[in-house]
Steps between C-alpha positions, in 0.01 A plus 500: 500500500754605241641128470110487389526790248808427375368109429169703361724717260735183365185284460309777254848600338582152410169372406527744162820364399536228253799369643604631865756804516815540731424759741749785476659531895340743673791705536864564355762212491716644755217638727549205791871533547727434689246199612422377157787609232374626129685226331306240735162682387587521143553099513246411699277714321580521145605124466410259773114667555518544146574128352178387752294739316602441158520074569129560631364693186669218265359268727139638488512588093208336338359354829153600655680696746662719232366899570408359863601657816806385723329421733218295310796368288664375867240358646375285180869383448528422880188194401725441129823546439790558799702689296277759357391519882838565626610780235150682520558475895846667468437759237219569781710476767757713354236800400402493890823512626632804333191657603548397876808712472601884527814717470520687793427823330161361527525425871675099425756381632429616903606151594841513399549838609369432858767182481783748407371730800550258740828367366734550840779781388803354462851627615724662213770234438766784492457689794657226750 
């Protein structure tokens, strides 16, 4: 249900836009550490994610799917053109992903905690 309402929410918000907008991450830069570092967020974020987007919006400038949603503009270029396909895929990708993750002020992040939890304590080196 909310993978449904959040696919509802990017559909409508994209389908206004004349050429598709970066998400902003859905929380701060250094929210997931220590599992994901804010220098690996600001990269993969503000750079990697970001060159898909921006190589997809060239890509669709002047086109029919210009002003067209992701996913419309994804599954037309999946039939025409693999490399529109595989940017508009990963710009999608990407926007899902963050959103599949949460710092664990918002309750994330249980998995490695439990895995920490069960770590086996370990002897201080210097008291033999």
């Amino acid at each position: 249900m909310r993978l449904q309402a959040f696919l509802l929410f990017f559909t409508i918000a994209l389908a206004s836009a004349e050429t598709y907008q970066q998400p902003p991450l859905p929380y701060a830069t250094s929210a997931l550490e220590p599992v994901i570092g804010r220098q690996t967020l600001e990269i993969h974020h503000g750079k990697h994610e970001k060159k898909y987007v921006d190589t997809m919006n060239s890509m669709v400038k002047g086109t029919d799917l210009e002003g067209k949603s992701l996913e419309t503009i994804i599954k037309t270029a999946h039939e025409r053109n693999n490399a529109l396909f595989n940017n508009a895929a990963q710009a999608w990708n990407h926007a899902f992903y963050w959103k599949c993750m949460s710092p664990p002020s918002a309750g994330g992040g249980s998995y490695w905690r439990k895995k920490e939890e069960d770590k086996p304590n370990e002897p201080d080196k210097d008291s033999k």
